[in-house]
Amino acid sequence: YYAHVIKIPSSGRAVFSFGKVIHATLEKFFLLVKERSSASQGDLFGAKKTGVQKAPVTEKELLALYEQLWVEDWFFNEAEKKKYFDRGRAMLKEFYASLKGAIPVPALLEQPFTLKLGEVSFKGVIDRVDEIRLEGDPAWKLIDYKTGKPPKEGKLAFGDKEQLLIYQLAAKEVFGKKVAALVLYFLNTQQQFEFLGTDKELEKIRSLIVDTVQKIKNSDFAPTPGFWCQSCDYRFICPAAQR
């Protein structure tokens, strides 16, 4: 209610700022990979190819991009800022090492979409799309980066899959593409969880979006105070907040 109905501005948060920097760094990195690979791998008709390219961008260049894109905002103090910066640098070094010199060339990066579900329009952006072969035909592999912690049990629940299931719907219904795989890539541990949404899961996510929008429209925004009040941007003006 405070954020979206009466639109009271909120402060930024270090964790969100950090996540945006990491995503922006990887986007610029792969744009550079695409640029250099297309210059060396174009066919006779000038078509761009995707696949794997041997180290067209160095680790040093990746880390330089990170430093250029680093944002100083929303940190409590210098110690917290240094902790986040060092964590991001280590994360990116591990990511680069995991490629082992064979860097994939994405088909698309930060691809926006608008998905129509009945009267509901849902907008999103897919981090990365790789084009691979599925039973001899071109298909998409959709990859989403996460800077948080992977599931404790090492198994994805439906809630972990929701974002990528939406992307799978968008790939099929907006872009008319087959989807070969969905990948949640946890940069903290370099763990990749690969899966593909079933018809049942896709119908469930479709219903969830429509139902959630309807609940927002019908909501009376009654407060539900709890321990989460301590991290809420509006705790000092909300009369129901636990302090």
PDB file of C-alpha atoms in Angstrom:
ATOM      1  CA  TYR A   1       0.000   0.000   0.000  1.00  0.00           C
ATOM      2  CA  TYR A   2       2.687   2.501   0.994  1.00  0.00           C
ATOM      3  CA  ALA A   3       4.942   1.629  -1.958  1.00  0.00           C
ATOM      4  CA  HIS A   4       2.512   1.088  -4.827  1.00  0.00           C
ATOM      5  CA  VAL A   5      -0.801   2.772  -3.987  1.00  0.00           C
ATOM      6  CA  ILE A   6       0.210   6.052  -2.346  1.00  0.00           C
ATOM      7  CA  LYS A   7       3.743   5.718  -3.741  1.00  0.00           C
ATOM      8  CA  ILE A   8       5.957   6.748  -0.828  1.00  0.00           C
ATOM      9  CA  PRO A   9       9.591   6.413  -1.999  1.00  0.00           C
ATOM     10  CA  SER A  10      11.760   3.882  -0.203  1.00  0.00           C
ATOM     11  CA  SER A  11      15.499   3.677   0.281  1.00  0.00           C
ATOM     12  CA  GLY A  12      17.630   1.271  -1.691  1.00  0.00           C
ATOM     13  CA  ARG A  13      19.281  -1.796  -0.170  1.00  0.00           C
ATOM     14  CA  ALA A  14      22.810  -3.047  -0.481  1.00  0.00           C
ATOM     15  CA  VAL A  15      21.743  -6.575  -1.415  1.00  0.00           C
ATOM     16  CA  PHE A  16      19.627  -5.318  -4.331  1.00  0.00           C
ATOM     17  CA  SER A  17      22.311  -2.896  -5.480  1.00  0.00           C
ATOM     18  CA  PHE A  18      24.858  -5.718  -5.383  1.00  0.00           C
ATOM     19  CA  GLY A  19      22.631  -8.056  -7.370  1.00  0.00           C
ATOM     20  CA  LYS A  20      22.102  -5.431 -10.077  1.00  0.00           C
ATOM     21  CA  VAL A  21      25.856  -4.852 -10.396  1.00  0.00           C
ATOM     22  CA  ILE A  22      26.557  -8.577 -10.824  1.00  0.00           C
ATOM     23  CA  HIS A  23      23.817  -8.937 -13.439  1.00  0.00           C
ATOM     24  CA  ALA A  24      25.020  -5.843 -15.306  1.00  0.00           C
ATOM     25  CA  THR A  25      28.608  -7.124 -15.255  1.00  0.00           C
ATOM     26  CA  LEU A  26      27.647 -10.490 -16.735  1.00  0.00           C
ATOM     27  CA  GLU A  27      25.476  -8.801 -19.348  1.00  0.00           C
ATOM     28  CA  LYS A  28      28.393  -6.584 -20.480  1.00  0.00           C
ATOM     29  CA  PHE A  29      30.756  -9.568 -20.380  1.00  0.00           C
ATOM     30  CA  PHE A  30      28.574 -11.684 -22.659  1.00  0.00           C
ATOM     31  CA  LEU A  31      27.855  -8.748 -24.957  1.00  0.00           C
ATOM     32  CA  LEU A  32      31.615  -8.482 -25.438  1.00  0.00           C
ATOM     33  CA  VAL A  33      31.796 -12.246 -26.026  1.00  0.00           C
ATOM     34  CA  LYS A  34      29.050 -11.988 -28.672  1.00  0.00           C
ATOM     35  CA  GLU A  35      30.708  -9.014 -30.328  1.00  0.00           C
ATOM     36  CA  ARG A  36      34.115 -10.692 -30.608  1.00  0.00           C
ATOM     37  CA  SER A  37      32.777 -14.101 -31.576  1.00  0.00           C
ATOM     38  CA  SER A  38      30.527 -12.701 -34.301  1.00  0.00           C
ATOM     39  CA  ALA A  39      33.516 -10.917 -35.815  1.00  0.00           C
ATOM     40  CA  SER A  40      35.463 -14.183 -36.014  1.00  0.00           C
ATOM     41  CA  GLN A  41      32.700 -16.744 -36.596  1.00  0.00           C
ATOM     42  CA  GLY A  42      30.355 -15.141 -39.115  1.00  0.00           C
ATOM     43  CA  ASP A  43      29.554 -17.405 -42.040  1.00  0.00           C
ATOM     44  CA  LEU A  44      29.749 -16.477 -45.731  1.00  0.00           C
ATOM     45  CA  PHE A  45      26.426 -14.687 -45.502  1.00  0.00           C
ATOM     46  CA  GLY A  46      27.408 -12.715 -42.388  1.00  0.00           C
ATOM     47  CA  ALA A  47      25.094 -14.651 -40.080  1.00  0.00           C
ATOM     48  CA  LYS A  48      25.968 -14.693 -36.396  1.00  0.00           C
ATOM     49  CA  LYS A  49      26.559 -18.059 -34.796  1.00  0.00           C
ATOM     50  CA  THR A  50      26.126 -19.161 -31.206  1.00  0.00           C
ATOM     51  CA  GLY A  51      27.976 -21.949 -29.446  1.00  0.00           C
ATOM     52  CA  VAL A  52      31.263 -22.006 -27.583  1.00  0.00           C
ATOM     53  CA  GLN A  53      34.160 -19.659 -28.202  1.00  0.00           C
ATOM     54  CA  LYS A  54      37.658 -20.114 -26.771  1.00  0.00           C
ATOM     55  CA  ALA A  55      38.231 -17.275 -24.289  1.00  0.00           C
ATOM     56  CA  PRO A  56      37.338 -14.240 -26.435  1.00  0.00           C
ATOM     57  CA  VAL A  57      37.222 -12.194 -23.204  1.00  0.00           C
ATOM     58  CA  THR A  58      39.759 -12.511 -20.408  1.00  0.00           C
ATOM     59  CA  GLU A  59      39.193 -12.769 -16.663  1.00  0.00           C
ATOM     60  CA  LYS A  60      40.993  -9.447 -16.288  1.00  0.00           C
ATOM     61  CA  GLU A  61      38.466  -7.806 -18.617  1.00  0.00           C
ATOM     62  CA  LEU A  62      35.556  -9.343 -16.695  1.00  0.00           C
ATOM     63  CA  LEU A  63      36.862  -7.955 -13.393  1.00  0.00           C
ATOM     64  CA  ALA A  64      37.503  -4.562 -15.016  1.00  0.00           C
ATOM     65  CA  LEU A  65      33.847  -4.457 -16.095  1.00  0.00           C
ATOM     66  CA  TYR A  66      32.829  -5.225 -12.506  1.00  0.00           C
ATOM     67  CA  GLU A  67      34.915  -2.348 -11.167  1.00  0.00           C
ATOM     68  CA  GLN A  68      33.500   0.033 -13.783  1.00  0.00           C
ATOM     69  CA  LEU A  69      29.909  -0.918 -12.968  1.00  0.00           C
ATOM     70  CA  TRP A  70      30.327  -1.023  -9.177  1.00  0.00           C
ATOM     71  CA  VAL A  71      27.783   1.172  -7.361  1.00  0.00           C
ATOM     72  CA  GLU A  72      28.701   2.703  -4.005  1.00  0.00           C
ATOM     73  CA  ASP A  73      25.118   3.356  -2.848  1.00  0.00           C
ATOM     74  CA  TRP A  74      23.142   1.880   0.063  1.00  0.00           C
ATOM     75  CA  PHE A  75      25.987   0.433   2.134  1.00  0.00           C
ATOM     76  CA  PHE A  76      25.925   1.112   5.873  1.00  0.00           C
ATOM     77  CA  ASN A  77      29.664   1.670   6.145  1.00  0.00           C
ATOM     78  CA  GLU A  78      33.023   1.045   4.463  1.00  0.00           C
ATOM     79  CA  ALA A  79      33.351  -2.421   5.996  1.00  0.00           C
ATOM     80  CA  GLU A  80      30.050  -3.588   4.514  1.00  0.00           C
ATOM     81  CA  LYS A  81      30.925  -2.045   1.154  1.00  0.00           C
ATOM     82  CA  LYS A  82      34.289  -3.839   1.081  1.00  0.00           C
ATOM     83  CA  LYS A  83      32.671  -7.131   2.088  1.00  0.00           C
ATOM     84  CA  TYR A  84      30.201  -6.961  -0.793  1.00  0.00           C
ATOM     85  CA  PHE A  85      32.828  -5.814  -3.294  1.00  0.00           C
ATOM     86  CA  ASP A  86      35.240  -8.625  -2.365  1.00  0.00           C
ATOM     87  CA  ARG A  87      32.424 -11.163  -2.438  1.00  0.00           C
ATOM     88  CA  GLY A  88      31.412 -10.049  -5.936  1.00  0.00           C
ATOM     89  CA  ARG A  89      34.967 -10.167  -7.220  1.00  0.00           C
ATOM     90  CA  ALA A  90      35.498 -13.685  -5.840  1.00  0.00           C
ATOM     91  CA  MET A  91      32.147 -14.784  -7.283  1.00  0.00           C
ATOM     92  CA  LEU A  92      33.075 -13.562 -10.761  1.00  0.00           C
ATOM     93  CA  LYS A  93      36.545 -15.146 -10.612  1.00  0.00           C
ATOM     94  CA  GLU A  94      34.952 -18.486  -9.727  1.00  0.00           C
ATOM     95  CA  PHE A  95      32.390 -18.034 -12.498  1.00  0.00           C
ATOM     96  CA  TYR A  96      35.134 -17.387 -15.055  1.00  0.00           C
ATOM     97  CA  ALA A  97      37.178 -20.351 -13.823  1.00  0.00           C
ATOM     98  CA  SER A  98      34.119 -22.606 -14.147  1.00  0.00           C
ATOM     99  CA  LEU A  99      33.985 -21.854 -17.885  1.00  0.00           C
ATOM    100  CA  LYS A 100      37.419 -23.498 -18.301  1.00  0.00           C
ATOM    101  CA  GLY A 101      38.279 -21.338 -21.287  1.00  0.00           C
ATOM    102  CA  ALA A 102      35.193 -22.396 -23.292  1.00  0.00           C
ATOM    103  CA  ILE A 103      32.835 -19.423 -23.087  1.00  0.00           C
ATOM    104  CA  PRO A 104      29.278 -19.934 -24.371  1.00  0.00           C
ATOM    105  CA  VAL A 105      27.993 -17.350 -26.855  1.00  0.00           C
ATOM    106  CA  PRO A 106      24.413 -16.441 -25.883  1.00  0.00           C
ATOM    107  CA  ALA A 107      21.714 -15.908 -28.460  1.00  0.00           C
ATOM    108  CA  LEU A 108      20.054 -13.167 -26.381  1.00  0.00           C
ATOM    109  CA  LEU A 109      20.806 -11.151 -23.231  1.00  0.00           C
ATOM    110  CA  GLU A 110      18.406  -9.291 -20.927  1.00  0.00           C
ATOM    111  CA  GLN A 111      15.550 -10.103 -23.308  1.00  0.00           C
ATOM    112  CA  PRO A 112      12.340  -8.254 -22.364  1.00  0.00           C
ATOM    113  CA  PHE A 113       8.878  -9.726 -22.898  1.00  0.00           C
ATOM    114  CA  THR A 114       5.219  -8.989 -22.248  1.00  0.00           C
ATOM    115  CA  LEU A 115       3.123 -12.078 -21.585  1.00  0.00           C
ATOM    116  CA  LYS A 116      -0.662 -11.829 -21.999  1.00  0.00           C
ATOM    117  CA  LEU A 117      -2.725 -14.066 -19.724  1.00  0.00           C
ATOM    118  CA  GLY A 118      -6.372 -13.256 -20.351  1.00  0.00           C
ATOM    119  CA  GLU A 119      -6.818  -9.655 -19.219  1.00  0.00           C
ATOM    120  CA  VAL A 120      -3.487  -9.689 -17.388  1.00  0.00           C
ATOM    121  CA  SER A 121      -0.239  -8.381 -18.923  1.00  0.00           C
ATOM    122  CA  PHE A 122       2.943  -9.604 -17.263  1.00  0.00           C
ATOM    123  CA  LYS A 123       6.317  -8.072 -18.071  1.00  0.00           C
ATOM    124  CA  GLY A 124       9.722  -9.573 -17.434  1.00  0.00           C
ATOM    125  CA  VAL A 125      13.322  -9.818 -18.589  1.00  0.00           C
ATOM    126  CA  ILE A 126      15.219 -13.064 -19.243  1.00  0.00           C
ATOM    127  CA  ASP A 127      18.870 -12.868 -18.108  1.00  0.00           C
ATOM    128  CA  ARG A 128      20.334 -15.071 -20.818  1.00  0.00           C
ATOM    129  CA  VAL A 129      19.174 -17.255 -23.689  1.00  0.00           C
ATOM    130  CA  ASP A 130      21.461 -19.873 -25.232  1.00  0.00           C
ATOM    131  CA  GLU A 131      20.379 -21.579 -28.446  1.00  0.00           C
ATOM    132  CA  ILE A 132      20.968 -25.335 -28.516  1.00  0.00           C
ATOM    133  CA  ARG A 133      19.620 -28.327 -30.447  1.00  0.00           C
ATOM    134  CA  LEU A 134      16.630 -30.346 -29.271  1.00  0.00           C
ATOM    135  CA  GLU A 135      16.007 -33.490 -31.318  1.00  0.00           C
ATOM    136  CA  GLY A 136      17.780 -31.815 -34.222  1.00  0.00           C
ATOM    137  CA  ASP A 137      15.786 -28.572 -34.014  1.00  0.00           C
ATOM    138  CA  PRO A 138      16.894 -25.211 -32.543  1.00  0.00           C
ATOM    139  CA  ALA A 139      15.622 -24.600 -29.025  1.00  0.00           C
ATOM    140  CA  TRP A 140      16.225 -22.200 -26.160  1.00  0.00           C
ATOM    141  CA  LYS A 141      18.047 -22.791 -22.909  1.00  0.00           C
ATOM    142  CA  LEU A 142      16.933 -20.089 -20.452  1.00  0.00           C
ATOM    143  CA  ILE A 143      19.402 -19.122 -17.713  1.00  0.00           C
ATOM    144  CA  ASP A 144      18.732 -16.982 -14.658  1.00  0.00           C
ATOM    145  CA  TYR A 145      21.520 -15.860 -12.310  1.00  0.00           C
ATOM    146  CA  LYS A 146      21.081 -15.713  -8.551  1.00  0.00           C
ATOM    147  CA  THR A 147      23.453 -14.082  -6.055  1.00  0.00           C
ATOM    148  CA  GLY A 148      21.680 -15.587  -3.043  1.00  0.00           C
ATOM    149  CA  LYS A 149      22.031 -19.005  -1.474  1.00  0.00           C
ATOM    150  CA  PRO A 150      20.907 -22.188  -3.247  1.00  0.00           C
ATOM    151  CA  PRO A 151      18.212 -24.429  -1.690  1.00  0.00           C
ATOM    152  CA  LYS A 152      19.467 -26.056   1.505  1.00  0.00           C
ATOM    153  CA  GLU A 153      18.382 -29.550   0.539  1.00  0.00           C
ATOM    154  CA  GLY A 154      19.850 -29.215  -2.948  1.00  0.00           C
ATOM    155  CA  LYS A 155      16.388 -29.635  -4.457  1.00  0.00           C
ATOM    156  CA  LEU A 156      14.188 -26.987  -6.046  1.00  0.00           C
ATOM    157  CA  ALA A 157      10.697 -26.393  -4.697  1.00  0.00           C
ATOM    158  CA  PHE A 158       7.957 -24.970  -6.923  1.00  0.00           C
ATOM    159  CA  GLY A 159       8.591 -21.522  -5.445  1.00  0.00           C
ATOM    160  CA  ASP A 160      12.211 -21.670  -6.621  1.00  0.00           C
ATOM    161  CA  LYS A 161      11.063 -22.493 -10.157  1.00  0.00           C
ATOM    162  CA  GLU A 162       8.361 -19.836 -10.559  1.00  0.00           C
ATOM    163  CA  GLN A 163      10.440 -17.172 -12.312  1.00  0.00           C
ATOM    164  CA  LEU A 164      11.874 -19.555 -14.900  1.00  0.00           C
ATOM    165  CA  LEU A 165       8.503 -21.199 -15.474  1.00  0.00           C
ATOM    166  CA  ILE A 166       7.184 -17.769 -16.442  1.00  0.00           C
ATOM    167  CA  TYR A 167      10.117 -17.434 -18.842  1.00  0.00           C
ATOM    168  CA  GLN A 168       9.245 -20.824 -20.347  1.00  0.00           C
ATOM    169  CA  LEU A 169       5.686 -19.627 -20.963  1.00  0.00           C
ATOM    170  CA  ALA A 170       7.016 -16.426 -22.543  1.00  0.00           C
ATOM    171  CA  ALA A 171       9.442 -18.314 -24.802  1.00  0.00           C
ATOM    172  CA  LYS A 172       6.609 -20.428 -26.173  1.00  0.00           C
ATOM    173  CA  GLU A 173       3.750 -17.907 -26.279  1.00  0.00           C
ATOM    174  CA  VAL A 174       5.567 -14.632 -27.010  1.00  0.00           C
ATOM    175  CA  PHE A 175       8.537 -15.783 -29.096  1.00  0.00           C
ATOM    176  CA  GLY A 176       7.182 -19.064 -30.464  1.00  0.00           C
ATOM    177  CA  LYS A 177      10.303 -20.972 -29.370  1.00  0.00           C
ATOM    178  CA  LYS A 178      10.825 -24.498 -28.079  1.00  0.00           C
ATOM    179  CA  VAL A 179      12.490 -24.642 -24.662  1.00  0.00           C
ATOM    180  CA  ALA A 180      15.073 -27.367 -24.053  1.00  0.00           C
ATOM    181  CA  ALA A 181      16.026 -26.450 -20.480  1.00  0.00           C
ATOM    182  CA  LEU A 182      15.675 -23.943 -17.648  1.00  0.00           C
ATOM    183  CA  VAL A 183      18.736 -23.224 -15.496  1.00  0.00           C
ATOM    184  CA  LEU A 184      18.965 -21.530 -12.111  1.00  0.00           C
ATOM    185  CA  TYR A 185      22.608 -20.509 -11.748  1.00  0.00           C
ATOM    186  CA  PHE A 186      23.671 -19.726  -8.154  1.00  0.00           C
ATOM    187  CA  LEU A 187      26.842 -17.662  -8.460  1.00  0.00           C
ATOM    188  CA  ASN A 188      27.671 -17.993  -4.758  1.00  0.00           C
ATOM    189  CA  THR A 189      28.441 -21.681  -5.168  1.00  0.00           C
ATOM    190  CA  GLN A 190      28.559 -22.053  -8.964  1.00  0.00           C
ATOM    191  CA  GLN A 191      25.720 -24.594  -8.639  1.00  0.00           C
ATOM    192  CA  GLN A 192      23.405 -24.983 -11.611  1.00  0.00           C
ATOM    193  CA  PHE A 193      19.941 -26.502 -11.272  1.00  0.00           C
ATOM    194  CA  GLU A 194      18.596 -27.590 -14.655  1.00  0.00           C
ATOM    195  CA  PHE A 195      14.987 -28.587 -15.214  1.00  0.00           C
ATOM    196  CA  LEU A 196      12.024 -28.126 -17.551  1.00  0.00           C
ATOM    197  CA  GLY A 197       8.522 -27.146 -16.528  1.00  0.00           C
ATOM    198  CA  THR A 198       5.826 -29.807 -16.932  1.00  0.00           C
ATOM    199  CA  ASP A 199       2.410 -29.013 -18.405  1.00  0.00           C
ATOM    200  CA  LYS A 200       1.007 -29.174 -14.867  1.00  0.00           C
ATOM    201  CA  GLU A 201       3.600 -26.707 -13.522  1.00  0.00           C
ATOM    202  CA  LEU A 202       3.045 -24.293 -16.414  1.00  0.00           C
ATOM    203  CA  GLU A 203      -0.702 -24.325 -15.836  1.00  0.00           C
ATOM    204  CA  LYS A 204      -0.090 -23.784 -12.133  1.00  0.00           C
ATOM    205  CA  ILE A 205       2.142 -20.733 -12.745  1.00  0.00           C
ATOM    206  CA  ARG A 206      -0.400 -19.333 -15.215  1.00  0.00           C
ATOM    207  CA  SER A 207      -3.169 -19.606 -12.625  1.00  0.00           C
ATOM    208  CA  LEU A 208      -0.905 -18.217  -9.902  1.00  0.00           C
ATOM    209  CA  ILE A 209      -0.223 -15.015 -11.883  1.00  0.00           C
ATOM    210  CA  VAL A 210      -3.898 -14.409 -12.669  1.00  0.00           C
ATOM    211  CA  ASP A 211      -4.997 -15.194  -9.093  1.00  0.00           C
ATOM    212  CA  THR A 212      -2.286 -12.982  -7.568  1.00  0.00           C
ATOM    213  CA  VAL A 213      -3.245 -10.012  -9.759  1.00  0.00           C
ATOM    214  CA  GLN A 214      -6.887 -10.469  -8.761  1.00  0.00           C
ATOM    215  CA  LYS A 215      -5.960 -10.603  -5.074  1.00  0.00           C
ATOM    216  CA  ILE A 216      -3.961  -7.375  -5.438  1.00  0.00           C
ATOM    217  CA  LYS A 217      -6.955  -5.680  -7.067  1.00  0.00           C
ATOM    218  CA  ASN A 218      -9.315  -6.887  -4.322  1.00  0.00           C
ATOM    219  CA  SER A 219      -6.938  -6.461  -1.384  1.00  0.00           C
ATOM    220  CA  ASP A 220      -7.740  -4.209   1.556  1.00  0.00           C
ATOM    221  CA  PHE A 221      -4.006  -4.151   2.475  1.00  0.00           C
ATOM    222  CA  ALA A 222      -4.626  -5.113   6.088  1.00  0.00           C
ATOM    223  CA  PRO A 223      -1.244  -5.122   7.902  1.00  0.00           C
ATOM    224  CA  THR A 224       0.290  -8.418   9.007  1.00  0.00           C
ATOM    225  CA  PRO A 225       2.944  -7.318  11.549  1.00  0.00           C
ATOM    226  CA  GLY A 226       5.746  -9.666  12.553  1.00  0.00           C
ATOM    227  CA  PHE A 227       9.531  -9.944  12.792  1.00  0.00           C
ATOM    228  CA  TRP A 228       9.755  -8.839   9.130  1.00  0.00           C
ATOM    229  CA  CYS A 229       8.732  -5.335  10.259  1.00  0.00           C
ATOM    230  CA  GLN A 230      12.358  -4.792  11.303  1.00  0.00           C
ATOM    231  CA  SER A 231      13.493  -4.786   7.673  1.00  0.00           C
ATOM    232  CA  CYS A 232      10.502  -2.902   6.246  1.00  0.00           C
ATOM    233  CA  ASP A 233      11.158   0.521   4.706  1.00  0.00           C
ATOM    234  CA  TYR A 234       7.897   1.827   6.199  1.00  0.00           C
ATOM    235  CA  ARG A 235       8.238   0.593   9.786  1.00  0.00           C
ATOM    236  CA  PHE A 236       8.550   4.108  11.201  1.00  0.00           C
ATOM    237  CA  ILE A 237       5.308   5.385   9.690  1.00  0.00           C
ATOM    238  CA  CYS A 238       3.174   2.234   9.872  1.00  0.00           C
ATOM    239  CA  PRO A 239       1.051   2.230  13.080  1.00  0.00           C
ATOM    240  CA  ALA A 240       0.880  -1.576  13.049  1.00  0.00           C
ATOM    241  CA  ALA A 241       4.634  -2.140  12.844  1.00  0.00           C
ATOM    242  CA  GLN A 242       6.348  -4.172  15.563  1.00  0.00           C
ATOM    243  CA  ARG A 243       9.257  -2.201  16.947  1.00  0.00           C
TER     244      ARG A 243
END
